[in-house]
CSV table of C-alpha atoms in Angstrom, one decimal:
chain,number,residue,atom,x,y,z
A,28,UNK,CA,-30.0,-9.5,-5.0
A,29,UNK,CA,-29.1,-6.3,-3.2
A,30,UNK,CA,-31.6,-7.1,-0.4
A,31,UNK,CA,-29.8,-10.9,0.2
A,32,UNK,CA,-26.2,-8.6,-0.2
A,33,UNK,CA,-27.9,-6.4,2.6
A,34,UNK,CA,-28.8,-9.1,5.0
A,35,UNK,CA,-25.2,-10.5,4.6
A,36,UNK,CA,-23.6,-7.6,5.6
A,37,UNK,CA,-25.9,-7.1,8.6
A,38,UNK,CA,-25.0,-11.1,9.5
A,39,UNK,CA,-21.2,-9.6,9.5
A,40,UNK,CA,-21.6,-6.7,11.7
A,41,UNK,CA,-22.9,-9.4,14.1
A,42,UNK,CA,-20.5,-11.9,14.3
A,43,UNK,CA,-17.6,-9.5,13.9
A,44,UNK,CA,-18.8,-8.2,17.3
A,45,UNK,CA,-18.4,-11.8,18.8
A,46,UNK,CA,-15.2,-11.9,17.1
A,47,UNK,CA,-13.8,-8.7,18.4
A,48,UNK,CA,-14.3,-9.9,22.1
A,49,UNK,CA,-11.3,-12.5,21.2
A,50,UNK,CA,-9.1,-10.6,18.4
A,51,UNK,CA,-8.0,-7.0,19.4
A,52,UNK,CA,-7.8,-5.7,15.3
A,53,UNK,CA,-11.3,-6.9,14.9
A,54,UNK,CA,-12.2,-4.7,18.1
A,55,UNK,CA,-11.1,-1.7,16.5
A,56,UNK,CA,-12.7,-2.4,13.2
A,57,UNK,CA,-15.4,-2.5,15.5
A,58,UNK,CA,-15.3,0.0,17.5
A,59,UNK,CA,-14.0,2.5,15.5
A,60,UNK,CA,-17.0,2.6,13.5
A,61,UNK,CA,-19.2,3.5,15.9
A,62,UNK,CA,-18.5,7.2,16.3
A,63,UNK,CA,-18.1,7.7,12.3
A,64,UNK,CA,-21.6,9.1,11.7
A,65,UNK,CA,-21.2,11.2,15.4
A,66,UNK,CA,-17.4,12.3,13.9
A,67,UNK,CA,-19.3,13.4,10.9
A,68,UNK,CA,-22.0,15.3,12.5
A,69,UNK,CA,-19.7,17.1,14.3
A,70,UNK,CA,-16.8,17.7,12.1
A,71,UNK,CA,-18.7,18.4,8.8
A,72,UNK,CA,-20.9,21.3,8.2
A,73,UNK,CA,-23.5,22.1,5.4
A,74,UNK,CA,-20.9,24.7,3.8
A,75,UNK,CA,-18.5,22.7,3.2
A,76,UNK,CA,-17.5,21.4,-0.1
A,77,UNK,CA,-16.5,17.7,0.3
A,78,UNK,CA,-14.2,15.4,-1.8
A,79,UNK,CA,-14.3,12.5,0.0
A,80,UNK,CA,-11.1,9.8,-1.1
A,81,UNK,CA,-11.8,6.3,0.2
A,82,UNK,CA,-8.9,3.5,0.7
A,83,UNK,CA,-8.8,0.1,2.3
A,84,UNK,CA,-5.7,0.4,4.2
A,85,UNK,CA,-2.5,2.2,4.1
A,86,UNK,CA,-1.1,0.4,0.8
A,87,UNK,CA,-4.3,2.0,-1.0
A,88,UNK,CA,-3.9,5.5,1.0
A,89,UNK,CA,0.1,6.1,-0.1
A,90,UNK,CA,-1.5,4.8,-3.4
A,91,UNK,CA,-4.3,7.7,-3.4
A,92,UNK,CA,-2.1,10.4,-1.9
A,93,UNK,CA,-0.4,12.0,-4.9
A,94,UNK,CA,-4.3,12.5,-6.4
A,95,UNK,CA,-5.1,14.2,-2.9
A,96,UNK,CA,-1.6,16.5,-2.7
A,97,UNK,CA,-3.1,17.5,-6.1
A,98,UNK,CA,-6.6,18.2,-5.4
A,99,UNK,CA,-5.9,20.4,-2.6
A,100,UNK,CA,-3.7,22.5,-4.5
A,101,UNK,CA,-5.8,22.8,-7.5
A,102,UNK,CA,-9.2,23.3,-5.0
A,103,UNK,CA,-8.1,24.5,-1.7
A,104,UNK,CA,-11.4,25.5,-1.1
A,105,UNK,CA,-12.6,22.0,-0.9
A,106,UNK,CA,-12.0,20.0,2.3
A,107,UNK,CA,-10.5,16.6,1.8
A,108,UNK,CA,-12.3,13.4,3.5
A,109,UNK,CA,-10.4,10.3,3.7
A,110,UNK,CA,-12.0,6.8,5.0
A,111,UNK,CA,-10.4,3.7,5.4
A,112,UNK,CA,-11.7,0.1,5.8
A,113,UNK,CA,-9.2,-1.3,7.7
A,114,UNK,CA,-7.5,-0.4,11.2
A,115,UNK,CA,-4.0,-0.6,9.9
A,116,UNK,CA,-4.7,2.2,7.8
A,117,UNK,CA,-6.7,4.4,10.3
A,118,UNK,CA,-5.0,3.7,13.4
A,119,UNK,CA,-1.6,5.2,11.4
A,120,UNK,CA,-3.2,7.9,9.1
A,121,UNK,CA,-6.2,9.5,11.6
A,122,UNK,CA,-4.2,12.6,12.7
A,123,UNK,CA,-2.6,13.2,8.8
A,124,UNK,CA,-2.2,16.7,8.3
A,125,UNK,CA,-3.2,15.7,4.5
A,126,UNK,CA,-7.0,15.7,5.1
A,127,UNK,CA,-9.4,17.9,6.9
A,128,UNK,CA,-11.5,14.6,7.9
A,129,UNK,CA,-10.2,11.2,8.8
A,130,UNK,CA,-12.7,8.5,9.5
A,131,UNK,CA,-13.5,4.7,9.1
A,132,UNK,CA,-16.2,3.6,6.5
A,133,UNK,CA,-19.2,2.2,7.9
A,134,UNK,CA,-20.5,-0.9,6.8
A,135,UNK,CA,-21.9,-1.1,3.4
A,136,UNK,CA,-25.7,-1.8,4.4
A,137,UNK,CA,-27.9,0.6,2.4
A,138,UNK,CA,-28.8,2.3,5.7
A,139,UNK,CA,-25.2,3.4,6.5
A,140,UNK,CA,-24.7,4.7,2.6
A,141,UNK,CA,-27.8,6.5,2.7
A,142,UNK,CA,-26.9,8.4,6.2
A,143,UNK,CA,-23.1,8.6,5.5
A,144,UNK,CA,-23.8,10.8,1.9
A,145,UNK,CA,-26.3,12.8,3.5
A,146,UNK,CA,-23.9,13.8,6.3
A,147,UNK,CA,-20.7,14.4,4.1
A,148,UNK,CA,-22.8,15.3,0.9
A,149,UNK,CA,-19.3,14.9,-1.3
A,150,UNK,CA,-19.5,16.9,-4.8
A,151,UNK,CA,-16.7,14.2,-6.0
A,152,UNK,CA,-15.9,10.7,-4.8
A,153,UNK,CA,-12.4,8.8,-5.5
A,154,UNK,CA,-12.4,4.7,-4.2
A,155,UNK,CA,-8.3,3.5,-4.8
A,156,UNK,CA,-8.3,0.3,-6.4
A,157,UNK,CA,-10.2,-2.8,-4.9
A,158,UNK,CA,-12.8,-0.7,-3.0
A,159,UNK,CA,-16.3,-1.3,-4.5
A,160,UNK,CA,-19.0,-1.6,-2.4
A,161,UNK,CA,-22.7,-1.9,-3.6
A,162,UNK,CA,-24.5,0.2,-1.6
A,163,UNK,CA,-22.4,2.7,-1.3
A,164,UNK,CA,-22.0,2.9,-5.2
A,165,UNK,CA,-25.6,2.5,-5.6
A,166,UNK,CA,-26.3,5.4,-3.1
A,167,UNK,CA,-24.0,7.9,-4.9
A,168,UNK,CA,-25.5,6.7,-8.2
A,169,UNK,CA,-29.1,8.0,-7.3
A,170,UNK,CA,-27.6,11.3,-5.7
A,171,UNK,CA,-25.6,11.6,-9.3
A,172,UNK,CA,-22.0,11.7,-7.6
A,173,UNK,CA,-19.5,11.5,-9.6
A,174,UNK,CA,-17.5,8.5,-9.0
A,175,UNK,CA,-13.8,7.6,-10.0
A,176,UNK,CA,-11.6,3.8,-9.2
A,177,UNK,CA,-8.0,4.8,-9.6
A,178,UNK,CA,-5.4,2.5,-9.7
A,179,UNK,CA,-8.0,-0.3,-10.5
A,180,UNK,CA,-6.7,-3.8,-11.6
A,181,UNK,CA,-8.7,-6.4,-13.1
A,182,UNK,CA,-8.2,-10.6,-13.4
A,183,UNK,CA,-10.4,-13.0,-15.1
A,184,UNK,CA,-10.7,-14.7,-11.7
A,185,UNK,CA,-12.6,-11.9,-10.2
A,186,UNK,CA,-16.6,-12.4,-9.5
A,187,UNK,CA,-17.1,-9.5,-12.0
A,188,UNK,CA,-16.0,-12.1,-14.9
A,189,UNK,CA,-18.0,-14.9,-13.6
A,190,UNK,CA,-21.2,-16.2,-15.1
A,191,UNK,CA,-22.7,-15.6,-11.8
A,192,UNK,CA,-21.0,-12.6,-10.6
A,193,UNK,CA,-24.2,-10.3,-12.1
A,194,UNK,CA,-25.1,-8.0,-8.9
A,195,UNK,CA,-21.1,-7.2,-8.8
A,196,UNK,CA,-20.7,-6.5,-12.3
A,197,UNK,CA,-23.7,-3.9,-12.0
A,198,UNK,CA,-21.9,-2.0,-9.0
A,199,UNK,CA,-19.0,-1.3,-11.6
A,200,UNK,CA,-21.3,0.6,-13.9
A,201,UNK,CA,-22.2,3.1,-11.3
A,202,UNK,CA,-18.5,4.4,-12.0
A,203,UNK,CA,-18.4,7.8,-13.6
A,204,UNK,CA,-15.1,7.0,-14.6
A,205,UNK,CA,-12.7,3.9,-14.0
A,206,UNK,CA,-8.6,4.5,-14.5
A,207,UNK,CA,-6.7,1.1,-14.4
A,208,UNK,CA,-3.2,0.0,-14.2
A,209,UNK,CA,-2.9,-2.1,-17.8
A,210,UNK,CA,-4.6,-3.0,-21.2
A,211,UNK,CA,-5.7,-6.2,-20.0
A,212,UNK,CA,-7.8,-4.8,-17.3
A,213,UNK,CA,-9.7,-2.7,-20.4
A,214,UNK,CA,-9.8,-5.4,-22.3
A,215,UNK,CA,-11.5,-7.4,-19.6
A,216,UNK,CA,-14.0,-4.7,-18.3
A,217,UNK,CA,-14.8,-4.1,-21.9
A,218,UNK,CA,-16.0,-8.0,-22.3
A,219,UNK,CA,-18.8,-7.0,-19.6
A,220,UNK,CA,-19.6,-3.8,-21.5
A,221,UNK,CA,-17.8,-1.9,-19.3
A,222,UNK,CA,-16.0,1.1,-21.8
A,223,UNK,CA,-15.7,4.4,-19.1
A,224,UNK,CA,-12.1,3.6,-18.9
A,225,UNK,CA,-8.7,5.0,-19.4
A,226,UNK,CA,-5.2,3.0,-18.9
A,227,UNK,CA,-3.4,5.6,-16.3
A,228,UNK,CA,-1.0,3.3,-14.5
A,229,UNK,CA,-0.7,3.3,-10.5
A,230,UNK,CA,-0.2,6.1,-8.9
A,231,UNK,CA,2.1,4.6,-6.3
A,232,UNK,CA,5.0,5.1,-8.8
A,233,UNK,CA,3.8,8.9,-8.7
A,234,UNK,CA,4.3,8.2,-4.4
A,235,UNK,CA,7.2,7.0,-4.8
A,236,UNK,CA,8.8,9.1,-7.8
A,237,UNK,CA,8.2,11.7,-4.5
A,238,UNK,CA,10.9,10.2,-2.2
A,239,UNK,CA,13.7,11.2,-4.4
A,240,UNK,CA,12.7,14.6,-3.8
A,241,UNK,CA,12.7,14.5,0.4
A,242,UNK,CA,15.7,14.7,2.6
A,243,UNK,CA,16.4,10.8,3.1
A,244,UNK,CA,19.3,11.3,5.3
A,245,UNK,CA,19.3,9.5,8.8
A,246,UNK,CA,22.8,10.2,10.8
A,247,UNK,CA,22.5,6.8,12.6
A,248,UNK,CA,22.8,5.3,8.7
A,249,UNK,CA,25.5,7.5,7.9
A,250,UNK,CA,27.4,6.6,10.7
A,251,UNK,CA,26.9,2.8,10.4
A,252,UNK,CA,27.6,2.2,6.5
A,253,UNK,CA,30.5,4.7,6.4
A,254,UNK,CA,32.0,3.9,3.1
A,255,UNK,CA,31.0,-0.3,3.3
A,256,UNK,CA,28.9,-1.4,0.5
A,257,UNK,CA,25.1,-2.3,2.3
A,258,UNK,CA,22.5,-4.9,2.2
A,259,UNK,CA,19.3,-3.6,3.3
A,260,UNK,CA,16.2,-6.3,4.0
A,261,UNK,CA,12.9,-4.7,4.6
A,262,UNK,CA,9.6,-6.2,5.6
A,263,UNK,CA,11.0,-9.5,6.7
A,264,UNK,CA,9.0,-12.7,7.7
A,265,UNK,CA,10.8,-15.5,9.5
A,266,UNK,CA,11.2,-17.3,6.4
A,267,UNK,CA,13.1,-14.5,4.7
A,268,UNK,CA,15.4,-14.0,7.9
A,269,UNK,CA,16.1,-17.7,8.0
A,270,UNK,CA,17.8,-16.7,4.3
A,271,UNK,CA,19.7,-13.9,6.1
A,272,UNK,CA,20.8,-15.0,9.3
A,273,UNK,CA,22.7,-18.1,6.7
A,274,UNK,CA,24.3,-16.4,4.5
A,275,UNK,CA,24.8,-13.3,6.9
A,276,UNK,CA,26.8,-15.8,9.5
A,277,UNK,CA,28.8,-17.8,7.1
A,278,UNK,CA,29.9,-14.6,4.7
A,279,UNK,CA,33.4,-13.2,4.7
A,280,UNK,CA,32.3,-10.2,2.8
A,281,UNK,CA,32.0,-6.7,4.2
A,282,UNK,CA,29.4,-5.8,3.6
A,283,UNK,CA,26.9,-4.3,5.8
A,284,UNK,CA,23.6,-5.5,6.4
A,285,UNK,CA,20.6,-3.8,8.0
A,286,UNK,CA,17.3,-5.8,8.8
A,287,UNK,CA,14.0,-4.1,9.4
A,288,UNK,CA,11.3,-6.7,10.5
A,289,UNK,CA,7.6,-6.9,10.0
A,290,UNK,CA,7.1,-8.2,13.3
A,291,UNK,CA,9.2,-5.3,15.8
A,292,UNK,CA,7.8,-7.4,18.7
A,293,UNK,CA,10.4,-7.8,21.6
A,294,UNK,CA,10.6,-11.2,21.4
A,295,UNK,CA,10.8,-11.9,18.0
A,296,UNK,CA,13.5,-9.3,17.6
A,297,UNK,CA,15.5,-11.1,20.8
A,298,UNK,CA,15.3,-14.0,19.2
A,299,UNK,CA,16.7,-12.4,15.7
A,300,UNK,CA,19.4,-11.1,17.4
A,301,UNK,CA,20.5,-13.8,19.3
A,302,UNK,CA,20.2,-15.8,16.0
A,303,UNK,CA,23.2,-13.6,14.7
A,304,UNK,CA,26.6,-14.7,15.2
A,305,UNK,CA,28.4,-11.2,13.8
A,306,UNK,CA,28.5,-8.3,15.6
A,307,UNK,CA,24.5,-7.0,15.5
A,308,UNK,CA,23.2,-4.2,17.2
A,309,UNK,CA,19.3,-3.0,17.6
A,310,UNK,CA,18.1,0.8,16.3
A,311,UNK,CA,16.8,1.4,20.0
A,312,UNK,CA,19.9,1.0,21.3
A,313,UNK,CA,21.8,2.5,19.3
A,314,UNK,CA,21.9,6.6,20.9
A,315,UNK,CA,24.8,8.0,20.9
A,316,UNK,CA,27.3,4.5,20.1
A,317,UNK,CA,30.0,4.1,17.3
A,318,UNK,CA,27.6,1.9,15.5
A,319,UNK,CA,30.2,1.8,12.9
A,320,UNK,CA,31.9,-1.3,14.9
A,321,UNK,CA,28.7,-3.4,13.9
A,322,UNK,CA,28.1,-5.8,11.0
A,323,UNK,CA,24.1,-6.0,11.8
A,324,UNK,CA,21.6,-3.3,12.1
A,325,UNK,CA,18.1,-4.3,13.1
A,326,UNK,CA,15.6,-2.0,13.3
A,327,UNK,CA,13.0,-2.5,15.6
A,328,UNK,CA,10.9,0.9,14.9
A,329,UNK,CA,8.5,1.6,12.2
A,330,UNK,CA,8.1,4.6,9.8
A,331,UNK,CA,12.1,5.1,8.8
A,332,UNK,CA,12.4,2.2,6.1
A,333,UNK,CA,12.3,4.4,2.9
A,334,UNK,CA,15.0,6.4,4.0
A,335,UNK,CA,17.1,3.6,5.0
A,336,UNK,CA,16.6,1.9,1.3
A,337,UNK,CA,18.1,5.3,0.2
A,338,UNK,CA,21.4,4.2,1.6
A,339,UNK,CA,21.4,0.5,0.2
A,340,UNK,CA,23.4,-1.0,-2.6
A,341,UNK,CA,21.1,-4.5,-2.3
A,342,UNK,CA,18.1,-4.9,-1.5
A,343,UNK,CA,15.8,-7.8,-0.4
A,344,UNK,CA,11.7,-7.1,0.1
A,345,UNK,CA,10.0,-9.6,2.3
A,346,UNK,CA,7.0,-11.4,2.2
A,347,UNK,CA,7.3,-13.8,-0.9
A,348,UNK,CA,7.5,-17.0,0.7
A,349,UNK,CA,3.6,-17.1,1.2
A,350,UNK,CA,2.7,-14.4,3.5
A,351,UNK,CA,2.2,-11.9,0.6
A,352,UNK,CA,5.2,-9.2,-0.7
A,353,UNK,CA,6.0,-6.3,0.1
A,354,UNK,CA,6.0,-2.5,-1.4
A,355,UNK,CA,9.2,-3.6,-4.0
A,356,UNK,CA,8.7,-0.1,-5.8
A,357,UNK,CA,10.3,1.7,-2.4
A,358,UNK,CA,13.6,0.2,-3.0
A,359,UNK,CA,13.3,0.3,-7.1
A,360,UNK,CA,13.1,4.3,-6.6
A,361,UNK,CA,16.4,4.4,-5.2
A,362,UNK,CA,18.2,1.7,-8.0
A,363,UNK,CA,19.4,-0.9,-6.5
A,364,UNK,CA,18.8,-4.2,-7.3
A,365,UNK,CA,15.7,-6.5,-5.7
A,366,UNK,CA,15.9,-10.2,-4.4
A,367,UNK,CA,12.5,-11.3,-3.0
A,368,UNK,CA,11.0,-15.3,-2.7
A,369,UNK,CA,9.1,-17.1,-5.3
A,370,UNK,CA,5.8,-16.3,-5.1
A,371,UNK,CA,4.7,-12.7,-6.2
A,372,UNK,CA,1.9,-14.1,-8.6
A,373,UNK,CA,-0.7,-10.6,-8.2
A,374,UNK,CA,1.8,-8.1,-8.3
A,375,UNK,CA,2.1,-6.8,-11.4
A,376,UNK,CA,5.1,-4.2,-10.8
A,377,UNK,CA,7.1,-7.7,-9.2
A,378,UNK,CA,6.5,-9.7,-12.2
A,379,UNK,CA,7.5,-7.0,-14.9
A,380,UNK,CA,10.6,-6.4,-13.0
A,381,UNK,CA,11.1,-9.9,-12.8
A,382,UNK,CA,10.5,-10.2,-16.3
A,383,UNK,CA,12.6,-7.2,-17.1
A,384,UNK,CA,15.8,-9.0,-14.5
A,385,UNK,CA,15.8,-5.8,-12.1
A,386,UNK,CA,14.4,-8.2,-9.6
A,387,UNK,CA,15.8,-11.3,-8.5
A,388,UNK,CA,13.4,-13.9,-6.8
A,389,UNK,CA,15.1,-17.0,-5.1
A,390,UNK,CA,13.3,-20.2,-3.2
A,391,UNK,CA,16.3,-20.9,-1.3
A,392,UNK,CA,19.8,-20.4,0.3
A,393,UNK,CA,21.0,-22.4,-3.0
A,394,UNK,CA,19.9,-19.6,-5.3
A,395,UNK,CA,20.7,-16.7,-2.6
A,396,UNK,CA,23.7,-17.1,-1.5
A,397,UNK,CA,25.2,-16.9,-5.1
A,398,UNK,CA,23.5,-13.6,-6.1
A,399,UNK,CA,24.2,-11.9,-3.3
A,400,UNK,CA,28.0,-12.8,-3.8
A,401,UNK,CA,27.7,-11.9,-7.7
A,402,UNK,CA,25.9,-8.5,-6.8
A,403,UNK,CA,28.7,-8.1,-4.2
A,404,UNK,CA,31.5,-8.4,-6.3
A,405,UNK,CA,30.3,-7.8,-10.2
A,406,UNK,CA,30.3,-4.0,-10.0
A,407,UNK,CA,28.9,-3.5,-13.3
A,408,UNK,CA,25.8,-6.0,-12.9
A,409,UNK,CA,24.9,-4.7,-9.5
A,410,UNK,CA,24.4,-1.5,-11.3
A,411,UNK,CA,23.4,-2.5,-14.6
A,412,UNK,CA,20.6,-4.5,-12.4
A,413,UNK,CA,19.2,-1.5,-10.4
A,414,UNK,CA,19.2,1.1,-13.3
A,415,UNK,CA,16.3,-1.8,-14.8
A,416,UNK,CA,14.3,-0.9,-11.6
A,417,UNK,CA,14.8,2.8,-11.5
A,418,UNK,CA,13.8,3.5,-15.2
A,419,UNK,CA,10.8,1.3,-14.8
A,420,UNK,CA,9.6,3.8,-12.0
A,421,UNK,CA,10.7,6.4,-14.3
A,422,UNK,CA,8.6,5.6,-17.2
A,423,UNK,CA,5.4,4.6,-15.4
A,424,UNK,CA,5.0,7.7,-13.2
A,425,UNK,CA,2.3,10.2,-14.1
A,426,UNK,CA,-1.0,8.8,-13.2
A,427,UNK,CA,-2.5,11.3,-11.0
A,428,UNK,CA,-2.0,13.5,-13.5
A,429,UNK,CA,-4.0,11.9,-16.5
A,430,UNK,CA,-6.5,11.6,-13.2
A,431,UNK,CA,-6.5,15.0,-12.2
A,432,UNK,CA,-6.7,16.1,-16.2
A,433,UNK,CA,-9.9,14.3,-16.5
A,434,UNK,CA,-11.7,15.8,-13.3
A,435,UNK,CA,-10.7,19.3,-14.7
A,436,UNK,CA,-11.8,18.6,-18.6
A,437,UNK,CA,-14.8,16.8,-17.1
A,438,UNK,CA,-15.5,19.9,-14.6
A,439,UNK,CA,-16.4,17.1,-11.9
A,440,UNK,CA,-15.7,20.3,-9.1
């Protein structure tokens, strides 16, 4: 079966370089991984001491950085290698200060394993969550590497639980280790015979737990809310802002609302704009102007929205009318309560909070307009609401350090 798997992944390489003449993300997925094994030559040498941490994109890197800020206190001697899967992850993360190494993981052919562990020669290996690939695993399993999945999360509808999901099912048992967010996931794992595991949670509520800590201040925010009561919508699809633009034209409330769009492309932000009938105004043009004056905030930038939750009393997380939600814990950190759209079926933190009536989801301006009002004016439940969401990241924080516990008791490095 690996052989067929092997072939397969060779078939991909090759019409993923047909596909990158037409689609530009493709073309760097492409040809970013042609220099990895040149990077490596060059960048690794045969006294280093390599812990190599590999995520998919940048949900799974935040997710593995509080076990990497840990590692490199606890072994500064070792050099940190991170290796992503996608583009959106390595075109953001490839100059972090947080690892020594930044690459993009070749494909997983038995060929590229074999030469990728013999260049980095890792004495400890950490995949985040959905990363398991065959030949990789297999590779590290005949070099005896210890091998963890952090932040893991199991369904019955994934191949591992199928009758004919065998050859997968035998990649998980090359695992030294596997932490996982919930019970069921053990319980599942342990119906395959699967019983190297420990419930540890996600360590994105670790991540986030950090953000109380920075400085979240932005002046431009300062100057805008003032003393107004705000309504802060991040990651927002088209369908979200059709909500928005609704209730934000026909409202005679105060409040302030700022709007930070998935899409920051010049047109689509024109056209938001222009789609406002209260007094908006756009982040870049913003310099040195009273923004105070303005109802509407857009930000057309990237990289500032946790600090602007920081200054919101309500807040609305895109992405749940089909397109797939958002980070909802970003916002929770900070307290305030959640609205999102229906469908956040496969996030688990959404559902409990849903479950738990910290956040709100709504299908349409029927069901928004009212909350927002109610959150607006009820005092008491606006608050009562977000405490839900800040306790629940209270409580569940603390997984890289059940992580990092184990690698020490275990004396993996």
């Amino acid at each position: 079966m690996h052989n067929i798997y092997n072939i397969v992944i060779y078939l991909v390489s090759f019409f993923l370089k047909g596909i990158a003449l037409f689609n530009s993300k493709i073309a760097l997925f492409v040809k970013g991984r042609k220099n990895t094994f040149s990077y490596l030559q060059e960048k690794i040498s045969n006294e280093d001491t390599v812990i190599w941490i590999h995520t998919a994109s940048l949900g799974e890197y935040e997710q593995g950085l509080p076990i990497i800020e840990k590692l490199k206190v606890n072994y500064p001697n070792h050099k940190i290698l991170v290796t992503f899967f996608s583009p959106s992850g390595y075109e953001i993360k490839k100059n972090t200060s947080i690892a020594d190494f930044v690459c993009y993981l070749p494909l997983d052919t038995k060929y590229n394993a074999k030469k990728f562990i013999e260049l980095v020669n890792p004495q400890l290996v950490i995949f985040v969550k959905y990363e398991i690939w065959p030949s990789f695993l297999k590779a590290l399993n005949v070099k005896q590497v210890p091998v963890l999945l952090t932040s893991a999360i199991f369904n019955k509808k994934q191949l591992f639980f199928k009758w004919y999901g065998g050859f997968m099912r035998n990649s998980l048992s090359y695992f030294t280790h596997i932490f996982v967010q919930d019970q069921k996931s053990i319980q599942l794992l342990n119906s395959i015979d699967i019983k190297n595991t420990t419930v540890s949670g996600d360590t994105r509520f670790d991540r986030v737990s950090e953000i109380l800590t920075n400085d979240n201040s932005l002046d431009f925010m300062d100057s805008f809310r003032q003393k107004n009561l705000c309504f802060i919508a991040g990651s927002t699809w088209p369908q979200d802002e059709n909500l928005l633009i609704q209730y934000i034209n026909s409202s005679t409330t105060s409040l302030k609302y700022v709007i930070a769009p998935h899409n920051i492309k010049p047109t689509h932000i024109q056209e938001l704009k222009e789609a406002i009938s209260k007094k908006c105004i756009l982040y870049s043009e913003v310099n040195n102007k009273d923004i105070f004056s303005y109802d509407v905030l857009i930000i057309d930038t990237i990289g500032i929205l946790t600090k602007i939750y920081s200054y919101a009393n309500i807040g609305y997380v895109g992405g749940g009318f089909a397109t797939g939600l958002h980070n909802t814990l970003e916002p929770a950190v900070f307290g305030i309560p959640i609205i999102i759209g229906p469908q956040f079926d496969g996030f688990k933190e959404a559902k409990d909070l849903v479950d738990k009536k910290g956040i709100i989801p709504v299908t349409s301006a029927s069901d928004f307009n009212p909350i927002v009002d109610k959150l607006y004016m009820d005092k008491e439940f606006c608050k009562a609401t977000g405490a839900i969401n800040k306790d629940y990241v209270s409580i569940n924080t603390g997984a890289s350090n059940i992580i990092l516990d184990y690698i020490k008791q275990q004396t993996l490095l």
